[in-house]
Structures are given as structure tokens and as C-alpha cells.
Amino acid sequence: MNLWNSALRRRPASVIALVLVLSLGLAAMTCDGTVEPLATPTPDPELKFEIQTEEVGPSRTNVILLATNIGQTDVLVETSLTLAENAGSDRDYSPTTRAKITNEGGREVGGGARETKTLTWVPERLRAGVTLRWESALRCLVHEPVRVSARISSVEVGNVREAYFDDLTKDAEVTCLPPRQPGT
């Protein structure tokens, strides 16, 4: 204490300034996050993505997209389904909203438009251990098989971004039951 008192008598302003600078420096290091506690590393996302089909009637097959988070890290996913010009979508389903349907130029079109179209659903949080389902009631406009392509992408919504993953894509060839012949 005597050392402190003697230093204070000799240069009181400089000692007080030094104490303030050291105190503010320690406070700044703890407040602005420059001194971080040891963090547990976030494991990489592990996702399973598949296309399933279910024939439901003449000229109609449900296309079902299933994304399962088999890992331990939540992700934000945007899901899309691209249909060839020889197919349409009578209706669609997702965990929250209907899909926005656009053509190759990005213009909104109807589900039955005879052009290549993409159904894009709003981003969803896919929590660890959960499976989400998106579905389109595909209408075959011709008698030949229909090509579909599905994709899930990692997205950022506002300032929220969960663990990043590379896009996952699946392609499938879908067939529909033939239309009923009149009189059968």
C-alpha cells in the first residue's frame, strides 16, 4: 500500500489514467467477445434426400420429396422441384406454404403451363433428427414418362444461417397410369 501511495503522490494523474486504461481494456476484452470461451465445434450437417412417387389415378402421380436431417446440426433448406413441359402440377404441399411456380425465365406461371416450370417452396428449418415432406400432384400431359429434378439448398433468411451444406439434387423419371378409355 505504501508503494501505491508514494506513486500516487508523485504522479497521481498518470497512475489514475493507467488504472483506467487497464480497467477499460479488460472490460472491452470481455464485452466485445475478443476473449472467447472454448466453443464446441459444430458438426457438419448430414442430410438424406429422396424422391418418392405414388400413382393415384389416371394421368396423375404424386411426387414426394423427403429431406431427413440424420445429423446433429439444424439447417435452413430451400426446396425446389422442376417439371418438364410434358407435366403439370395440379396442387402442391409443404410444411408451411404453397410453392411459387416459375418458368425458365423466372416469370410466374400456372401449374399446368406447357413449359418447363419450377416449384420453389419457402425456406424451412430442418432440425436434427427430423424429416420434412414436400409434395406435388403431378399431372402427366402426355403418355410418355416425365422427367423431374429436385434440389435442396442451404439458405440464409434475414441474418439467420444455420450450418451450410452443398446442394443436394435428385432426378427421377415418373410415369402415370394411362387415362381411362371411354366406355371402360
PDB file of C-alpha atoms in Angstrom:
ATOM      1  CA  MET A   1       0.000   0.000   0.000  1.00  0.00           C
ATOM      2  CA  ASN A   2       2.891   2.355   0.700  1.00  0.00           C
ATOM      3  CA  LEU A   3       4.207   1.834  -2.822  1.00  0.00           C
ATOM      4  CA  TRP A   4       0.825   2.744  -4.212  1.00  0.00           C
ATOM      5  CA  ASN A   5       0.536   5.855  -2.023  1.00  0.00           C
ATOM      6  CA  SER A   6       4.013   7.060  -2.985  1.00  0.00           C
ATOM      7  CA  ALA A   7       3.294   6.554  -6.687  1.00  0.00           C
ATOM      8  CA  LEU A   8       0.002   8.354  -6.258  1.00  0.00           C
ATOM      9  CA  ARG A   9       1.713  11.341  -4.611  1.00  0.00           C
ATOM     10  CA  ARG A  10       4.357  11.629  -7.334  1.00  0.00           C
ATOM     11  CA  ARG A  11       2.195  11.275 -10.444  1.00  0.00           C
ATOM     12  CA  PRO A  12      -1.457  10.976  -9.463  1.00  0.00           C
ATOM     13  CA  ALA A  13      -2.909  11.756 -12.898  1.00  0.00           C
ATOM     14  CA  SER A  14      -0.722   9.273 -14.789  1.00  0.00           C
ATOM     15  CA  VAL A  15      -1.363   6.439 -12.306  1.00  0.00           C
ATOM     16  CA  ILE A  16      -5.097   7.022 -12.382  1.00  0.00           C
ATOM     17  CA  ALA A  17      -5.010   7.134 -16.197  1.00  0.00           C
ATOM     18  CA  LEU A  18      -3.052   3.865 -16.304  1.00  0.00           C
ATOM     19  CA  VAL A  19      -5.506   2.169 -13.957  1.00  0.00           C
ATOM     20  CA  LEU A  20      -8.441   3.405 -16.062  1.00  0.00           C
ATOM     21  CA  VAL A  21      -6.837   2.218 -19.298  1.00  0.00           C
ATOM     22  CA  LEU A  22      -6.147  -1.227 -17.852  1.00  0.00           C
ATOM     23  CA  SER A  23      -9.669  -1.450 -16.414  1.00  0.00           C
ATOM     24  CA  LEU A  24     -11.286  -0.370 -19.666  1.00  0.00           C
ATOM     25  CA  GLY A  25      -9.092  -2.745 -21.637  1.00  0.00           C
ATOM     26  CA  LEU A  26     -10.137  -5.700 -19.511  1.00  0.00           C
ATOM     27  CA  ALA A  27     -13.782  -4.653 -19.723  1.00  0.00           C
ATOM     28  CA  ALA A  28     -13.566  -4.287 -23.511  1.00  0.00           C
ATOM     29  CA  MET A  29     -11.983  -7.720 -23.901  1.00  0.00           C
ATOM     30  CA  THR A  30     -14.821  -9.353 -22.001  1.00  0.00           C
ATOM     31  CA  CYS A  31     -17.629  -7.272 -23.551  1.00  0.00           C
ATOM     32  CA  ASP A  32     -16.797  -7.326 -27.243  1.00  0.00           C
ATOM     33  CA  GLY A  33     -16.053 -11.026 -27.422  1.00  0.00           C
ATOM     34  CA  THR A  34     -12.314 -10.876 -28.099  1.00  0.00           C
ATOM     35  CA  VAL A  35     -11.792 -13.261 -25.212  1.00  0.00           C
ATOM     36  CA  GLU A  36     -13.943 -16.227 -26.169  1.00  0.00           C
ATOM     37  CA  PRO A  37     -14.700 -19.255 -24.086  1.00  0.00           C
ATOM     38  CA  LEU A  38     -13.730 -22.578 -25.585  1.00  0.00           C
ATOM     39  CA  ALA A  39     -16.516 -23.463 -28.016  1.00  0.00           C
ATOM     40  CA  THR A  40     -17.610 -26.927 -29.007  1.00  0.00           C
ATOM     41  CA  PRO A  41     -17.142 -27.309 -32.773  1.00  0.00           C
ATOM     42  CA  THR A  42     -20.394 -27.634 -34.707  1.00  0.00           C
ATOM     43  CA  PRO A  43     -20.587 -30.942 -36.565  1.00  0.00           C
ATOM     44  CA  ASP A  44     -21.167 -30.854 -40.320  1.00  0.00           C
ATOM     45  CA  PRO A  45     -24.773 -31.408 -41.414  1.00  0.00           C
ATOM     46  CA  GLU A  46     -25.747 -34.895 -42.536  1.00  0.00           C
ATOM     47  CA  LEU A  47     -28.794 -34.964 -44.793  1.00  0.00           C
ATOM     48  CA  LYS A  48     -30.653 -37.645 -46.689  1.00  0.00           C
ATOM     49  CA  PHE A  49     -32.739 -36.508 -49.685  1.00  0.00           C
ATOM     50  CA  GLU A  50     -35.007 -38.659 -51.829  1.00  0.00           C
ATOM     51  CA  ILE A  51     -37.828 -38.595 -54.378  1.00  0.00           C
ATOM     52  CA  GLN A  52     -40.746 -40.991 -53.989  1.00  0.00           C
ATOM     53  CA  THR A  53     -43.735 -41.431 -56.278  1.00  0.00           C
ATOM     54  CA  GLU A  54     -47.252 -42.635 -55.667  1.00  0.00           C
ATOM     55  CA  GLU A  55     -49.629 -43.358 -58.557  1.00  0.00           C
ATOM     56  CA  VAL A  56     -53.025 -42.036 -57.527  1.00  0.00           C
ATOM     57  CA  GLY A  57     -55.129 -42.237 -60.651  1.00  0.00           C
ATOM     58  CA  PRO A  58     -55.251 -41.881 -64.409  1.00  0.00           C
ATOM     59  CA  SER A  59     -52.674 -39.345 -65.619  1.00  0.00           C
ATOM     60  CA  ARG A  60     -51.761 -38.404 -62.041  1.00  0.00           C
ATOM     61  CA  THR A  61     -48.883 -39.343 -59.767  1.00  0.00           C
ATOM     62  CA  ASN A  62     -47.846 -37.687 -56.532  1.00  0.00           C
ATOM     63  CA  VAL A  63     -44.171 -36.722 -56.421  1.00  0.00           C
ATOM     64  CA  ILE A  64     -42.946 -36.661 -52.828  1.00  0.00           C
ATOM     65  CA  LEU A  65     -39.670 -35.057 -51.732  1.00  0.00           C
ATOM     66  CA  LEU A  66     -38.305 -36.151 -48.367  1.00  0.00           C
ATOM     67  CA  ALA A  67     -35.397 -34.442 -46.616  1.00  0.00           C
ATOM     68  CA  THR A  68     -34.154 -36.058 -43.418  1.00  0.00           C
ATOM     69  CA  ASN A  69     -31.606 -34.476 -41.123  1.00  0.00           C
ATOM     70  CA  ILE A  70     -29.707 -37.501 -39.804  1.00  0.00           C
ATOM     71  CA  GLY A  71     -27.018 -35.326 -38.224  1.00  0.00           C
ATOM     72  CA  GLN A  72     -26.936 -33.244 -35.067  1.00  0.00           C
ATOM     73  CA  THR A  73     -26.951 -29.770 -36.642  1.00  0.00           C
ATOM     74  CA  ASP A  74     -30.041 -27.795 -37.737  1.00  0.00           C
ATOM     75  CA  VAL A  75     -30.082 -26.411 -41.302  1.00  0.00           C
ATOM     76  CA  LEU A  76     -32.189 -23.966 -43.315  1.00  0.00           C
ATOM     77  CA  VAL A  77     -33.279 -25.511 -46.607  1.00  0.00           C
ATOM     78  CA  GLU A  78     -34.964 -24.202 -49.730  1.00  0.00           C
ATOM     79  CA  THR A  79     -36.601 -26.946 -51.760  1.00  0.00           C
ATOM     80  CA  SER A  80     -37.484 -26.893 -55.457  1.00  0.00           C
ATOM     81  CA  LEU A  81     -38.935 -29.314 -57.986  1.00  0.00           C
ATOM     82  CA  THR A  82     -38.506 -28.827 -61.730  1.00  0.00           C
ATOM     83  CA  LEU A  83     -41.056 -30.396 -64.096  1.00  0.00           C
ATOM     84  CA  ALA A  84     -40.608 -30.930 -67.816  1.00  0.00           C
ATOM     85  CA  GLU A  85     -43.022 -29.314 -70.258  1.00  0.00           C
ATOM     86  CA  ASN A  86     -44.957 -32.585 -70.605  1.00  0.00           C
ATOM     87  CA  ALA A  87     -46.199 -32.400 -66.996  1.00  0.00           C
ATOM     88  CA  GLY A  88     -48.122 -30.063 -64.765  1.00  0.00           C
ATOM     89  CA  SER A  89     -48.799 -29.662 -61.068  1.00  0.00           C
ATOM     90  CA  ASP A  90     -52.450 -29.714 -60.008  1.00  0.00           C
ATOM     91  CA  ARG A  91     -51.619 -28.835 -56.404  1.00  0.00           C
ATOM     92  CA  ASP A  92     -48.665 -28.870 -54.046  1.00  0.00           C
ATOM     93  CA  TYR A  93     -47.948 -29.288 -50.364  1.00  0.00           C
ATOM     94  CA  SER A  94     -45.170 -28.259 -47.984  1.00  0.00           C
ATOM     95  CA  PRO A  95     -44.752 -27.934 -44.220  1.00  0.00           C
ATOM     96  CA  THR A  96     -45.910 -24.282 -44.363  1.00  0.00           C
ATOM     97  CA  THR A  97     -46.932 -22.772 -47.724  1.00  0.00           C
ATOM     98  CA  ARG A  98     -47.703 -23.437 -51.362  1.00  0.00           C
ATOM     99  CA  ALA A  99     -44.937 -23.283 -53.917  1.00  0.00           C
ATOM    100  CA  LYS A 100     -44.167 -20.390 -56.204  1.00  0.00           C
ATOM    101  CA  ILE A 101     -44.198 -21.698 -59.790  1.00  0.00           C
ATOM    102  CA  THR A 102     -41.920 -20.031 -62.341  1.00  0.00           C
ATOM    103  CA  ASN A 103     -40.773 -20.761 -65.886  1.00  0.00           C
ATOM    104  CA  GLU A 104     -37.143 -20.847 -67.035  1.00  0.00           C
ATOM    105  CA  GLY A 105     -37.180 -17.053 -67.412  1.00  0.00           C
ATOM    106  CA  GLY A 106     -38.276 -16.542 -63.800  1.00  0.00           C
ATOM    107  CA  ARG A 107     -41.826 -15.431 -64.655  1.00  0.00           C
ATOM    108  CA  GLU A 108     -44.683 -16.861 -62.577  1.00  0.00           C
ATOM    109  CA  VAL A 109     -46.808 -19.376 -64.491  1.00  0.00           C
ATOM    110  CA  GLY A 110     -49.672 -21.710 -63.735  1.00  0.00           C
ATOM    111  CA  GLY A 111     -49.079 -25.284 -62.650  1.00  0.00           C
ATOM    112  CA  GLY A 112     -50.472 -26.645 -65.925  1.00  0.00           C
ATOM    113  CA  ALA A 113     -48.373 -24.462 -68.254  1.00  0.00           C
ATOM    114  CA  ARG A 114     -46.909 -26.473 -71.132  1.00  0.00           C
ATOM    115  CA  GLU A 115     -43.347 -25.319 -70.500  1.00  0.00           C
ATOM    116  CA  THR A 116     -40.564 -26.293 -68.127  1.00  0.00           C
ATOM    117  CA  LYS A 117     -41.501 -24.958 -64.696  1.00  0.00           C
ATOM    118  CA  THR A 118     -40.006 -24.950 -61.224  1.00  0.00           C
ATOM    119  CA  LEU A 119     -41.933 -25.146 -57.969  1.00  0.00           C
ATOM    120  CA  THR A 120     -39.982 -23.386 -55.214  1.00  0.00           C
ATOM    121  CA  TRP A 121     -41.098 -23.530 -51.610  1.00  0.00           C
ATOM    122  CA  VAL A 122     -40.191 -21.040 -48.868  1.00  0.00           C
ATOM    123  CA  PRO A 123     -37.156 -21.921 -46.742  1.00  0.00           C
ATOM    124  CA  GLU A 124     -37.752 -24.269 -43.814  1.00  0.00           C
ATOM    125  CA  ARG A 125     -35.669 -25.076 -40.752  1.00  0.00           C
ATOM    126  CA  LEU A 126     -34.790 -28.754 -40.829  1.00  0.00           C
ATOM    127  CA  ARG A 127     -33.989 -29.703 -37.268  1.00  0.00           C
ATOM    128  CA  ALA A 128     -31.679 -32.559 -36.325  1.00  0.00           C
ATOM    129  CA  GLY A 129     -33.475 -35.908 -36.384  1.00  0.00           C
ATOM    130  CA  VAL A 130     -36.491 -34.601 -38.350  1.00  0.00           C
ATOM    131  CA  THR A 131     -37.910 -35.409 -41.807  1.00  0.00           C
ATOM    132  CA  LEU A 132     -39.738 -32.761 -43.852  1.00  0.00           C
ATOM    133  CA  ARG A 133     -42.027 -33.547 -46.808  1.00  0.00           C
ATOM    134  CA  TRP A 134     -42.908 -31.581 -49.934  1.00  0.00           C
ATOM    135  CA  GLU A 135     -45.370 -32.921 -52.480  1.00  0.00           C
ATOM    136  CA  SER A 136     -46.724 -32.136 -55.925  1.00  0.00           C
ATOM    137  CA  ALA A 137     -49.753 -33.743 -57.551  1.00  0.00           C
ATOM    138  CA  LEU A 138     -48.114 -34.286 -60.928  1.00  0.00           C
ATOM    139  CA  ARG A 139     -50.408 -34.354 -63.945  1.00  0.00           C
ATOM    140  CA  CYS A 140     -48.979 -36.176 -66.967  1.00  0.00           C
ATOM    141  CA  LEU A 141     -49.923 -34.175 -70.068  1.00  0.00           C
ATOM    142  CA  VAL A 142     -48.738 -36.895 -72.490  1.00  0.00           C
ATOM    143  CA  HIS A 143     -48.430 -40.690 -72.352  1.00  0.00           C
ATOM    144  CA  GLU A 144     -44.628 -40.776 -72.134  1.00  0.00           C
ATOM    145  CA  PRO A 145     -42.583 -40.712 -68.891  1.00  0.00           C
ATOM    146  CA  VAL A 146     -41.985 -37.354 -67.252  1.00  0.00           C
ATOM    147  CA  ARG A 147     -38.538 -36.162 -66.063  1.00  0.00           C
ATOM    148  CA  VAL A 148     -38.438 -34.348 -62.723  1.00  0.00           C
ATOM    149  CA  SER A 149     -35.496 -32.839 -60.875  1.00  0.00           C
ATOM    150  CA  ALA A 150     -35.472 -31.892 -57.199  1.00  0.00           C
ATOM    151  CA  ARG A 151     -32.990 -29.840 -55.189  1.00  0.00           C
ATOM    152  CA  ILE A 152     -32.485 -28.665 -51.632  1.00  0.00           C
ATOM    153  CA  SER A 153     -30.129 -25.770 -50.991  1.00  0.00           C
ATOM    154  CA  SER A 154     -28.638 -24.171 -47.907  1.00  0.00           C
ATOM    155  CA  VAL A 155     -30.005 -20.644 -47.489  1.00  0.00           C
ATOM    156  CA  GLU A 156     -29.782 -17.623 -45.241  1.00  0.00           C
ATOM    157  CA  VAL A 157     -33.023 -15.965 -44.136  1.00  0.00           C
ATOM    158  CA  GLY A 158     -32.531 -12.415 -42.898  1.00  0.00           C
ATOM    159  CA  ASN A 159     -29.464 -12.718 -40.703  1.00  0.00           C
ATOM    160  CA  VAL A 160     -30.215 -16.318 -39.768  1.00  0.00           C
ATOM    161  CA  ARG A 161     -27.981 -19.007 -41.210  1.00  0.00           C
ATOM    162  CA  GLU A 162     -27.705 -22.486 -39.826  1.00  0.00           C
ATOM    163  CA  ALA A 163     -24.941 -24.903 -40.814  1.00  0.00           C
ATOM    164  CA  TYR A 164     -24.004 -24.700 -44.511  1.00  0.00           C
ATOM    165  CA  PHE A 165     -24.206 -27.727 -46.813  1.00  0.00           C
ATOM    166  CA  ASP A 166     -23.672 -28.282 -50.538  1.00  0.00           C
ATOM    167  CA  ASP A 167     -26.803 -28.527 -52.714  1.00  0.00           C
ATOM    168  CA  LEU A 168     -28.378 -31.969 -52.902  1.00  0.00           C
ATOM    169  CA  THR A 169     -30.127 -32.925 -56.157  1.00  0.00           C
ATOM    170  CA  LYS A 170     -32.136 -35.912 -57.309  1.00  0.00           C
ATOM    171  CA  ASP A 171     -33.588 -36.742 -60.712  1.00  0.00           C
ATOM    172  CA  ALA A 172     -36.348 -39.209 -61.463  1.00  0.00           C
ATOM    173  CA  GLU A 173     -38.478 -40.472 -64.306  1.00  0.00           C
ATOM    174  CA  VAL A 174     -42.145 -40.513 -63.357  1.00  0.00           C
ATOM    175  CA  THR A 175     -44.901 -42.420 -65.092  1.00  0.00           C
ATOM    176  CA  CYS A 176     -48.631 -42.020 -64.691  1.00  0.00           C
ATOM    177  CA  LEU A 177     -51.396 -44.561 -65.102  1.00  0.00           C
ATOM    178  CA  PRO A 178     -52.865 -44.252 -68.603  1.00  0.00           C
ATOM    179  CA  PRO A 179     -56.065 -42.252 -68.978  1.00  0.00           C
ATOM    180  CA  ARG A 180     -59.265 -44.253 -68.885  1.00  0.00           C
ATOM    181  CA  GLN A 181     -60.642 -45.134 -72.268  1.00  0.00           C
ATOM    182  CA  PRO A 182     -64.238 -44.023 -72.820  1.00  0.00           C
ATOM    183  CA  GLY A 183     -66.709 -46.842 -72.231  1.00  0.00           C
ATOM    184  CA  THR A 184     -64.414 -48.938 -69.982  1.00  0.00           C
TER     185      THR A 184
END
